[in-house]
CSV table of C-alpha atoms in Angstrom, one decimal:
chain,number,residue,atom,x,y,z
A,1,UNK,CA,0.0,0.0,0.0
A,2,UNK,CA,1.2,3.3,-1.2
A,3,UNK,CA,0.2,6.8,0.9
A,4,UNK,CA,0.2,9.8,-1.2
A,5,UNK,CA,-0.1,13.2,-0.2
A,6,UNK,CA,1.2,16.9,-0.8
A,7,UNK,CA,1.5,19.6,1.4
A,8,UNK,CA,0.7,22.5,-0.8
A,9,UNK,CA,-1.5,21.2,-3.8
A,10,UNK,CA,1.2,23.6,-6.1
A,11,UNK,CA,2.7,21.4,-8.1
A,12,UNK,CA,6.1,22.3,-9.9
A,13,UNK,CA,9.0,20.4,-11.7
A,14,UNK,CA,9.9,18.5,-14.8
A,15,UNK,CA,8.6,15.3,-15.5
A,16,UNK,CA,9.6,12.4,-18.0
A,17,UNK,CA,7.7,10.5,-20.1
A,18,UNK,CA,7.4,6.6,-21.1
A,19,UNK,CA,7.3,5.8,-24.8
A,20,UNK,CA,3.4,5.6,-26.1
A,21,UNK,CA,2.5,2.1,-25.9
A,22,UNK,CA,-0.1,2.0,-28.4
A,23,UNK,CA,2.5,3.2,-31.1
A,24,UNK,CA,5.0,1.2,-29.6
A,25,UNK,CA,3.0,-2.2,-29.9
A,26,UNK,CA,1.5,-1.6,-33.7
A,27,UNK,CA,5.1,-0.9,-34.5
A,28,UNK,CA,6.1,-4.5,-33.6
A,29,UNK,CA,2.8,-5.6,-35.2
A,30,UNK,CA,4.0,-4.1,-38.5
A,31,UNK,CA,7.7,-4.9,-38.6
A,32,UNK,CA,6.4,-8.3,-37.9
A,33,UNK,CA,3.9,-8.2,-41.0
A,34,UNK,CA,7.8,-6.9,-43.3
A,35,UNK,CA,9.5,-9.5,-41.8
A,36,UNK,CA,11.5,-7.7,-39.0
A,37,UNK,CA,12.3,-8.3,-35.6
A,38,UNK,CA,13.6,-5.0,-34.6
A,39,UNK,CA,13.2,-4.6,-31.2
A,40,UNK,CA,11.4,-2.0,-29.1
A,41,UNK,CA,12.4,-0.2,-26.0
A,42,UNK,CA,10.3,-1.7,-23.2
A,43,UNK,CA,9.3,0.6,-21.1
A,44,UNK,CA,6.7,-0.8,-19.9
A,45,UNK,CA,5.4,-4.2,-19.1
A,46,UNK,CA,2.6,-3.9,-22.2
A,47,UNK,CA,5.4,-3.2,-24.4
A,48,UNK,CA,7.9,-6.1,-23.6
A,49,UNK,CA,4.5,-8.8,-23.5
A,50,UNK,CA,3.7,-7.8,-27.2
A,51,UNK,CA,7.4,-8.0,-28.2
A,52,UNK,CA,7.7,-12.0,-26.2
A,53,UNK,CA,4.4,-12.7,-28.5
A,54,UNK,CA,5.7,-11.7,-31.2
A,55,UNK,CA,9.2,-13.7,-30.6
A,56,UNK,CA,6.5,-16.7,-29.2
A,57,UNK,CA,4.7,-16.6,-32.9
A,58,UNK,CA,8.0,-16.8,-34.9
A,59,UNK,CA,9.2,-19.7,-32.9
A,60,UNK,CA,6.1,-21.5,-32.7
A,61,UNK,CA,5.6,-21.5,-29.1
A,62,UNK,CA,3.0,-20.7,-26.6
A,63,UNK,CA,1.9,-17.1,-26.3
A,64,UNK,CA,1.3,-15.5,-23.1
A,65,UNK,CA,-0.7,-12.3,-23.1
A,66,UNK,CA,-0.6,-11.8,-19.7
A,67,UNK,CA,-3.3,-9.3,-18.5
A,68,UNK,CA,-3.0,-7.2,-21.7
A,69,UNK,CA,-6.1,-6.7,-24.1
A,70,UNK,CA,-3.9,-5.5,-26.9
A,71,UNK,CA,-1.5,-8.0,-26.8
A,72,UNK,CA,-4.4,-11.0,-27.1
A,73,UNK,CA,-5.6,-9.2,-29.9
A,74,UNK,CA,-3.2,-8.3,-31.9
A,75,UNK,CA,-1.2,-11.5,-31.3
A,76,UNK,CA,-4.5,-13.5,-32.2
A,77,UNK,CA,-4.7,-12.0,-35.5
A,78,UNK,CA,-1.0,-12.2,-36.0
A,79,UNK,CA,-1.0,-16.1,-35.2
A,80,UNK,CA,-4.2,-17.0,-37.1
A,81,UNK,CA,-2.5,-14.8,-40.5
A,82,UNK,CA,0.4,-17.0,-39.8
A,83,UNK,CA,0.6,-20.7,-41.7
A,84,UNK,CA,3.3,-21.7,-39.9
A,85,UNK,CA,2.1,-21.0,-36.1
A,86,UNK,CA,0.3,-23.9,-34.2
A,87,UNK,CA,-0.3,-23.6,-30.9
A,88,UNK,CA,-2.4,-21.6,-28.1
A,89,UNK,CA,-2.6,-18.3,-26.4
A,90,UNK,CA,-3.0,-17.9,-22.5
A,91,UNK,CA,-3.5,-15.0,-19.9
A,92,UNK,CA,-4.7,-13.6,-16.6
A,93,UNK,CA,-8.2,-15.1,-16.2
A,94,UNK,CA,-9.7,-11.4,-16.5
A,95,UNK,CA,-8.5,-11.2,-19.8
A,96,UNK,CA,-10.7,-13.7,-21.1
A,97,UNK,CA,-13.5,-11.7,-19.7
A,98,UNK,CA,-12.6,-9.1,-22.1
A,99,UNK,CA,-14.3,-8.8,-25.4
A,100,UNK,CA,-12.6,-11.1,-27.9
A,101,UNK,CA,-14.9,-13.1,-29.6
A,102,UNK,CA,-16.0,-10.7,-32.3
A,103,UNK,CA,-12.3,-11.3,-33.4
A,104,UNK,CA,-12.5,-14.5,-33.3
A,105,UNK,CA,-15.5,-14.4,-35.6
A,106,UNK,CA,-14.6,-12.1,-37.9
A,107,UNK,CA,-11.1,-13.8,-38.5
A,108,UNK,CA,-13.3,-17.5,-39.0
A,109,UNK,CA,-14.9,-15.4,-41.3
A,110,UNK,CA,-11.6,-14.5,-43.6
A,111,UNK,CA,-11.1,-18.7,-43.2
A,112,UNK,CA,-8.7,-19.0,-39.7
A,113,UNK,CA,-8.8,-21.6,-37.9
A,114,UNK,CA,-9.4,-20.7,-34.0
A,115,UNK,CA,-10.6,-22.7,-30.9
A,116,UNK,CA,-11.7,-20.8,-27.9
A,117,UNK,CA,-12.0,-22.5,-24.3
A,118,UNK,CA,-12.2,-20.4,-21.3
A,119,UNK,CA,-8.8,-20.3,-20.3
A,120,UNK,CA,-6.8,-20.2,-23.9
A,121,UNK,CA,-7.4,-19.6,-27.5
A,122,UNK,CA,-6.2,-22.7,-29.7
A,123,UNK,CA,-4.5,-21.5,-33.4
A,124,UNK,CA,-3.5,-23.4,-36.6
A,125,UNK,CA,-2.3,-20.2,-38.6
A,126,UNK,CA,-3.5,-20.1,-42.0
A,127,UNK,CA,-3.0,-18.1,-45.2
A,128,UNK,CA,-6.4,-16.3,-44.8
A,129,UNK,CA,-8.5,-14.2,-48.0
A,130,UNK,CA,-9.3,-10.9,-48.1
A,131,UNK,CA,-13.0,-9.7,-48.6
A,132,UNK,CA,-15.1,-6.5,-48.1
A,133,UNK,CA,-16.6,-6.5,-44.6
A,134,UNK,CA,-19.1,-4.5,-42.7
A,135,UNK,CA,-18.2,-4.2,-39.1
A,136,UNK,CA,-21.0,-2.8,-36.6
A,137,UNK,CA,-21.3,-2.8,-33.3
A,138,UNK,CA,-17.2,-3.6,-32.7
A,139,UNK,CA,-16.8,-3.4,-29.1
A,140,UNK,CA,-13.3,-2.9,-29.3
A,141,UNK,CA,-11.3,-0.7,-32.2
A,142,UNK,CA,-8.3,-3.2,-31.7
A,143,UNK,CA,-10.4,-5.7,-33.4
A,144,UNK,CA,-10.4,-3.4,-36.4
A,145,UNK,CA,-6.8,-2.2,-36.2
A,146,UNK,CA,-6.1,-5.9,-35.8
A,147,UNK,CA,-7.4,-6.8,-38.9
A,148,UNK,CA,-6.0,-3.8,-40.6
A,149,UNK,CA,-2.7,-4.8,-39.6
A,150,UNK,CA,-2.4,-8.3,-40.8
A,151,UNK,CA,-4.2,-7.3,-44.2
A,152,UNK,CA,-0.8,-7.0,-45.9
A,153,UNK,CA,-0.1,-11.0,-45.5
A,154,UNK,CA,-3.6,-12.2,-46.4
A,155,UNK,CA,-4.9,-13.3,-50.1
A,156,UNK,CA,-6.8,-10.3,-51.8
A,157,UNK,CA,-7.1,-6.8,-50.5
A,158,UNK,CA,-9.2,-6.3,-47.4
A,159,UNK,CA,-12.1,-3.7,-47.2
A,160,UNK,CA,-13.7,-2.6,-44.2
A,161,UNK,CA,-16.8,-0.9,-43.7
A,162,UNK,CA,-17.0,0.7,-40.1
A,163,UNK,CA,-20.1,2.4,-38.2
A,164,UNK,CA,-19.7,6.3,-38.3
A,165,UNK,CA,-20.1,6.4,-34.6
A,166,UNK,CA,-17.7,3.5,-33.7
A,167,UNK,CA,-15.6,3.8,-29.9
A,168,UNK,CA,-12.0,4.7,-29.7
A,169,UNK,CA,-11.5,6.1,-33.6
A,170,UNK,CA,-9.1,7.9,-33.2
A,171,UNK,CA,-6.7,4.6,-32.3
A,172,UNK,CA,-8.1,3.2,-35.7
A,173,UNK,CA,-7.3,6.4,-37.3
A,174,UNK,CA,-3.7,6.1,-35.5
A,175,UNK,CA,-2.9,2.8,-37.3
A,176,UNK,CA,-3.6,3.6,-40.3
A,177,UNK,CA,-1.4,6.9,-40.4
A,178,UNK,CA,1.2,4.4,-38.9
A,179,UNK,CA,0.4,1.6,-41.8
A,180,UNK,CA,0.9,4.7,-44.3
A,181,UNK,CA,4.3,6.3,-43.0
A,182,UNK,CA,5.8,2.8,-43.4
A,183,UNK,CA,4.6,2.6,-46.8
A,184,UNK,CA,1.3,0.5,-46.6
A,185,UNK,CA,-1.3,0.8,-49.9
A,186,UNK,CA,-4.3,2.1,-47.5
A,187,UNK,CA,-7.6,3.8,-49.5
A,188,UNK,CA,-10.0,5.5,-47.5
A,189,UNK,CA,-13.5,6.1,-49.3
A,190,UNK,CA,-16.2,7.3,-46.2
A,191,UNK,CA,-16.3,5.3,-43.6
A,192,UNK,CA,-14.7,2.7,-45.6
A,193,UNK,CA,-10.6,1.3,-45.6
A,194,UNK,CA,-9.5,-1.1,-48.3
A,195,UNK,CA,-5.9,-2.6,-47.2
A,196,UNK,CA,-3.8,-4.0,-50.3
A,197,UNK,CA,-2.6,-7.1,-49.9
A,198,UNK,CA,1.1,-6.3,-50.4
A,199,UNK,CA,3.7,-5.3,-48.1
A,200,UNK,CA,5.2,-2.0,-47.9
A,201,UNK,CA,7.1,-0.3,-50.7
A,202,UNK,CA,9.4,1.3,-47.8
A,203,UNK,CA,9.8,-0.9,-44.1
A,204,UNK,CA,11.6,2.3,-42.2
A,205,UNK,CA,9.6,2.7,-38.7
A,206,UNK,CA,8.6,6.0,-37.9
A,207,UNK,CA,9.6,7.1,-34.6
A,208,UNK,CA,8.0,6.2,-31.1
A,209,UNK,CA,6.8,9.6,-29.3
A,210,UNK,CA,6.3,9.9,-25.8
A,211,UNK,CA,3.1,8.6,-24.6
A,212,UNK,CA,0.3,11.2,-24.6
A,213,UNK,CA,-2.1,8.8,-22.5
A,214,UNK,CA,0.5,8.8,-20.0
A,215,UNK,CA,1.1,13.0,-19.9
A,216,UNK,CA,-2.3,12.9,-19.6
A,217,UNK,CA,-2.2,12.9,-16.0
A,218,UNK,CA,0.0,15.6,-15.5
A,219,UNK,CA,-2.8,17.9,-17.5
A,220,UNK,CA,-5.1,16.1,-15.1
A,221,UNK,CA,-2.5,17.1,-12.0
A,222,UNK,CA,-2.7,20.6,-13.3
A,223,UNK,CA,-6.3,20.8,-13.3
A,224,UNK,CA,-7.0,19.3,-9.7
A,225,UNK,CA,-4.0,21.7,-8.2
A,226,UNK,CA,-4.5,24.9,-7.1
A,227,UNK,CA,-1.8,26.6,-9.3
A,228,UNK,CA,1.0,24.3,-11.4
A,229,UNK,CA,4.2,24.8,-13.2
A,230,UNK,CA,4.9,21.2,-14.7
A,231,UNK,CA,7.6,21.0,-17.2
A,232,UNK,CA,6.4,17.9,-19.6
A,233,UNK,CA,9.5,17.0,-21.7
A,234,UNK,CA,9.9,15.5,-24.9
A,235,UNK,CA,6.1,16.0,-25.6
A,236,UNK,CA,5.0,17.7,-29.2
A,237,UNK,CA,1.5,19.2,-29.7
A,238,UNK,CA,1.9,17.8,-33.6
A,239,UNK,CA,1.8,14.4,-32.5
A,240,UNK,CA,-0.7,11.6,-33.7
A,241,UNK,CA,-2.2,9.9,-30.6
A,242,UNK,CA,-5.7,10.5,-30.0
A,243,UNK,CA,-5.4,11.5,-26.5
A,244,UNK,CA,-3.4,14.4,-28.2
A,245,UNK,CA,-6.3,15.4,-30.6
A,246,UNK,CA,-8.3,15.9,-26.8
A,247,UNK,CA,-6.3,17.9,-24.9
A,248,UNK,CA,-5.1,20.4,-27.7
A,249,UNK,CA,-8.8,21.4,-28.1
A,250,UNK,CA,-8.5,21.8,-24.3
A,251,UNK,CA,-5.5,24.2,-24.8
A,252,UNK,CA,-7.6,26.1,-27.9
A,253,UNK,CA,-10.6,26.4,-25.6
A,254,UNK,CA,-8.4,28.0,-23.2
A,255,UNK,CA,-8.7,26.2,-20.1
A,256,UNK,CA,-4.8,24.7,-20.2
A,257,UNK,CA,-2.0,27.9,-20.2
A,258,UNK,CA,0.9,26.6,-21.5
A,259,UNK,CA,4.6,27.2,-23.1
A,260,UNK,CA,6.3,25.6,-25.4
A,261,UNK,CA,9.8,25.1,-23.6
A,262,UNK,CA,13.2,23.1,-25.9
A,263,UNK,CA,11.2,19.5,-26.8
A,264,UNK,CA,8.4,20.1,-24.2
A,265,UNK,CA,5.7,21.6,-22.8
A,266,UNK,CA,5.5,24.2,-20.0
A,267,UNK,CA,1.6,23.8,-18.3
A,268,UNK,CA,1.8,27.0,-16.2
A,269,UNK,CA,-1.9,27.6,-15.6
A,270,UNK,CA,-5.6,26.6,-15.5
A,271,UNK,CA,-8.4,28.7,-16.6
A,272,UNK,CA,-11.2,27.1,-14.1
A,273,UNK,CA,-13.9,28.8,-15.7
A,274,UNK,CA,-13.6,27.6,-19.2
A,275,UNK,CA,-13.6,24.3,-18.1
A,276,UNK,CA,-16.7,22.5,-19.6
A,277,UNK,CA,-19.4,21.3,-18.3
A,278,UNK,CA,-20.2,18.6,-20.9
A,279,UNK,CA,-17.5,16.4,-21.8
A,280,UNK,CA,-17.3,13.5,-24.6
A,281,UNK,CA,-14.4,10.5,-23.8
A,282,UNK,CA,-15.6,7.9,-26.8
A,283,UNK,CA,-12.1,8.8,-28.6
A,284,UNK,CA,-10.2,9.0,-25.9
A,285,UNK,CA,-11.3,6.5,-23.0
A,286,UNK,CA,-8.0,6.3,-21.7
A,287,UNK,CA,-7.9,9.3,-20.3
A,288,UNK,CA,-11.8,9.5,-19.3
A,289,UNK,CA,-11.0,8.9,-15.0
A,290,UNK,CA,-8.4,11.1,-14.4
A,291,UNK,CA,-10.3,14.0,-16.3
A,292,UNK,CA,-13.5,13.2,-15.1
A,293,UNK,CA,-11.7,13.0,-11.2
A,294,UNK,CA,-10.1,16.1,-11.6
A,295,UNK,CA,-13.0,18.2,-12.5
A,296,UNK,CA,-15.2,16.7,-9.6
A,297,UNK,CA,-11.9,18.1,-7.6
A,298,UNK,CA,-13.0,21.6,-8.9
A,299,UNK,CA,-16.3,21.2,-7.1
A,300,UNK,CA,-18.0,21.2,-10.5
A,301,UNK,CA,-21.7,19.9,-11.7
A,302,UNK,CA,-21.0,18.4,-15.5
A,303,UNK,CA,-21.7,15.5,-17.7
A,304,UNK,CA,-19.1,12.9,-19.2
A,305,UNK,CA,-20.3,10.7,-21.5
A,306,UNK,CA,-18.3,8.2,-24.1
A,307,UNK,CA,-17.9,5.7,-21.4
A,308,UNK,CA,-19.3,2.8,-22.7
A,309,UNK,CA,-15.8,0.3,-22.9
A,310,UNK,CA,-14.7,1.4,-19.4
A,311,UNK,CA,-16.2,-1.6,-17.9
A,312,UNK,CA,-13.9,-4.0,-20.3
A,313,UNK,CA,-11.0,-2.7,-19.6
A,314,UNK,CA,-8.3,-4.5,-17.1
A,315,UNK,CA,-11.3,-3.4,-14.1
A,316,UNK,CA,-15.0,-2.7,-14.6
A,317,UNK,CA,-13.7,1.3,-14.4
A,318,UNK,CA,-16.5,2.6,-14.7
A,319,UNK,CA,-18.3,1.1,-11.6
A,320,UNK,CA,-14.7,1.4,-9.7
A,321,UNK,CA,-14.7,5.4,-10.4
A,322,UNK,CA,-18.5,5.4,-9.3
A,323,UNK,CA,-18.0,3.9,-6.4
A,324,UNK,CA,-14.8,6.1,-4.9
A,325,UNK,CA,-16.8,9.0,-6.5
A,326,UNK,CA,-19.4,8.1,-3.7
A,327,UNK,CA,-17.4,7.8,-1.1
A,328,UNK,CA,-16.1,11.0,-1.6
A,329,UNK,CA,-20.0,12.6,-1.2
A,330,UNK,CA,-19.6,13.0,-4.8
A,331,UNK,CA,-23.4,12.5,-6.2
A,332,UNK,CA,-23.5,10.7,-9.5
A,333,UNK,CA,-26.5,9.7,-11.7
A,334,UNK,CA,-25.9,7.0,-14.0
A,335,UNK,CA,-27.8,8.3,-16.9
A,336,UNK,CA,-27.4,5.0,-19.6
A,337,UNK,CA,-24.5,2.6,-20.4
A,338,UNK,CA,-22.1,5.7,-21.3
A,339,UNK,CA,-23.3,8.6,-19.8
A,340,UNK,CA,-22.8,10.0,-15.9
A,341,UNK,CA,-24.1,13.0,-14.3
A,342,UNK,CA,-21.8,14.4,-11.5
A,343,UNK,CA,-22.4,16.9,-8.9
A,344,UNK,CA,-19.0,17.5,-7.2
A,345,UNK,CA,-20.0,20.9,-5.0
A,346,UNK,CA,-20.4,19.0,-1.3
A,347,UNK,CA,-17.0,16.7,-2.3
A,348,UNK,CA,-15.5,15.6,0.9
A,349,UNK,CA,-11.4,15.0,1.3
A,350,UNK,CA,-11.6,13.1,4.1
A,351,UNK,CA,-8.6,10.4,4.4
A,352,UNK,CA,-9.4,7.6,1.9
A,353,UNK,CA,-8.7,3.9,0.5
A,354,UNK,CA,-8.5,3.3,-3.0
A,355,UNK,CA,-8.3,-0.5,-4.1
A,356,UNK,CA,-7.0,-0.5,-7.8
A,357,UNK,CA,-7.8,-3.8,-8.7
A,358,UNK,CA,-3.9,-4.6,-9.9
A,359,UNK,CA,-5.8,-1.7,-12.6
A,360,UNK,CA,-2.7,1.2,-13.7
A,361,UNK,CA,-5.2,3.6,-14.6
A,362,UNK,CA,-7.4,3.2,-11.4
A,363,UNK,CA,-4.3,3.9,-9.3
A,364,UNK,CA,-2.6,6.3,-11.2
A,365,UNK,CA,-5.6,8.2,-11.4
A,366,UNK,CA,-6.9,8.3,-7.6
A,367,UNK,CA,-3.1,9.7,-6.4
A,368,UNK,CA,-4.7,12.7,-7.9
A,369,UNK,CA,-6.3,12.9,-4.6
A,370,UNK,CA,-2.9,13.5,-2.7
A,371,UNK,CA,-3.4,16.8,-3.5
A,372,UNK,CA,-6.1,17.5,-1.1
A,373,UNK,CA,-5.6,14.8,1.6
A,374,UNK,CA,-3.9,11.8,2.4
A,375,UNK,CA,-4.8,8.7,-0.3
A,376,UNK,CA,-3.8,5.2,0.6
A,377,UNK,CA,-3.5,3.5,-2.7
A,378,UNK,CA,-3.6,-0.6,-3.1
A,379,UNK,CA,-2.0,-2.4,-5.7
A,380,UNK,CA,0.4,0.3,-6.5
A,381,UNK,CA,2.8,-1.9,-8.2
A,382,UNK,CA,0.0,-2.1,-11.3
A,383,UNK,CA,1.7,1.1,-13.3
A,384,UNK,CA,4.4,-1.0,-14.3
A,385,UNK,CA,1.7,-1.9,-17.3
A,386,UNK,CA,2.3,1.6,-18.6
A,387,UNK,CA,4.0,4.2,-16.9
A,388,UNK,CA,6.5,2.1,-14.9
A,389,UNK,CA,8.5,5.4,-13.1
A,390,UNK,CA,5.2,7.2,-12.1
A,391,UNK,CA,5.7,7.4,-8.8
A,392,UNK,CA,9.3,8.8,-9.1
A,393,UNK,CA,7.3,11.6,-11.0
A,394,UNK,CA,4.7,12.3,-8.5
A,395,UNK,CA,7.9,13.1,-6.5
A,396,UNK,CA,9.4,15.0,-9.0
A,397,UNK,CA,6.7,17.0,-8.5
A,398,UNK,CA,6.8,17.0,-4.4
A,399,UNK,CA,4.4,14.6,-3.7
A,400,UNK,CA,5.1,12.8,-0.3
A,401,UNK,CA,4.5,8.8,-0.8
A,402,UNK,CA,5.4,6.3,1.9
């Protein structure tokens, strides 16, 4: 158990940033799909599980996703577009509660060859055929950047149709701009993407930048504090992350004051007022409980919808965040399966527990409440899944934790 706490709730100091995982992980994907093996700086326990599937599919050996959702995904499609692999994929028993077997469906579909039991999913890897497919209701966008990915090594070009309203887009629209730099034949008519079935003209990576999920919290930080001077390094407002795309218009609506400082950011101040009182996470769930805490820090009455996969992620967040929200006299309506209604104005900072479920973003989020009293934080060891040094930047930024 972790305590957190500050003793002024004005934060100050520089703080560094882990790689972005999500680029990090389609990279290996693709230099997989041209034949390379180059390995990836793992920074983070995500990171070095995708790059041991990987290694596990070209040696024909058990993969073991761990607890991470990308990595069964993405390794799933990888094995089952591979004729040589035979053999099975394991994980944490959670991660089988995840959504998966739309993949598993779809990729029958293009003619693989999967068996799913409830505690592994059983591969013979075959040389699968492209079609045109219409894809609704997709509860995750890894399933479509899954199938995006592998479409270079399948028979026939691959075409998918996707709902104009599907969750988490922007990652879709993230490996495709990925898939491109490296020199992928993508065509985008409406909602439609037709993959070639070719590899790349040119197999040169584009470059890993810092993980925009993971300065998320220091924005977050910024907005809970009472007044902040948090030097971000190695962080570019032209970057291609989605989470990116939702704090800029944050910045442009005036509510973040910043600097741009050598290869970072300078956050020097929060216009409270401008913050909104509606807010919309379906592109950017990752970042949906640390905003969503912070503003209820501010005392504020608001909506936040788009939160319809929380509950499949590593933790049912969703109900967690509900349920500290409570204890904290915070008054939330749950309006539908996406959609809360908070009213923050009697929140109370008494002394409090936070069980994380072994869940990064649960913890990582509810040390935001260091600022105003002393959090005790359970399972702190779980941000080694993404942002293995974030406690050493909490300090950076005079946070006590004992």
């Amino acid at each position: 158990m972790l305590n957190v706490s500050h003793k002024t709730s004005k934060i100050e100091g520089n703080v560094a940033l882990p790689i972005s995982k999500s680029i990090a992980n389609r990279l290996l994907v693709l230099n997989y799909v041209v034949g390379k093996t180059q390995p990836t700086e793992a920074s983070n326990q995500d990171i070095n599980t995708m790059q041991k599937a990987i290694d596990a599919i070209i040696n024909n050996q058990t993969i073991d996703a761990g607890e991470a959702g990308t990595v069964l995904r993405f390794s799933l499609a990888l094995a089952a577009a591979s004729p040589h692999y035979e053999g099975k994929i394991i994980g944490h028993p959670r991660l089988f509660e995840r959504p998966i077997d739309d993949l598993v469906d779809i990729l029958t579909s293009l003619g693989a060859k999967i068996e799913k039991t409830d505690a592994a999913i059983i591969v013979k890897g075959q040389k699968l055929k492209g079609k045109e497919l219409v894809l609704s209701n997709v509860e995750s966008s890894q399933f479509i950047s899954a199938l995006m990915m592998i479409a270079p090594l399948i028979e026939n070009d691959l075409t998918l149709t996707i709902q104009p309203n599907q969750n988490s887009m922007s990652y879709i629209d993230l490996t495709a701009q990925l898939m491109q730099q490296m020199g992928f034949e993508i065509r985008k008519k409406h909602n439609s993407w037709t993959i070639a079935s070719a590899i790349a003209k040119t197999t040169d990576p584009p470059n890993i930048e810092k993980d925009w999920s993971a300065a998320s919290y220091f924005f977050s930080l910024a907005l809970a504090a009472n007044t902040c001077d948090i030097f971000i390094e190695d962080l570019q407002l032209s970057s291609i992350q989605g989470d990116c795309i939702f704090i800029k218009k944050w910045i442009e609506d005036g509510v973040f004051n910043f600097k741009i400082k050598g290869n970072g950011i300078l956050v020097v101040g929060v216009n409270k007022e401008k913050i909104p009182n509606w807010v919309d996470f379906k592109n950017q769930p990752d970042i949906a409980l640390n905003f969503i805490l912070a503003m209820a820090m501010n005392k504020l009455c608001f909506t936040a919808t788009g939160l319809k996969t929380l509950n499949l992620k590593e933790s049912p967040r969703l109900n967690i965040l509900i349920k500290n929200l409570e204890k904290l006299n915070v008054q939330v309506v749950l309006m539908d399966d996406e959609t809360i209604q908070i009213d923050a104005q009697h929140i109370n900072f008494s002394p409090i527990i936070i069980n994380s479920y072994n869940d990064h973003r649960i913890a990582m989020t509810f040390a935001h409440l260091g600022l105003k009293t002393t959090c005790q934080i359970e399972g702190e060891d779980s941000v080694k899944k993404s942002f293995p040094h974030y406690w050493e930047q909490l300090k950076q930024l005079n946070f006590d934790l004992q």
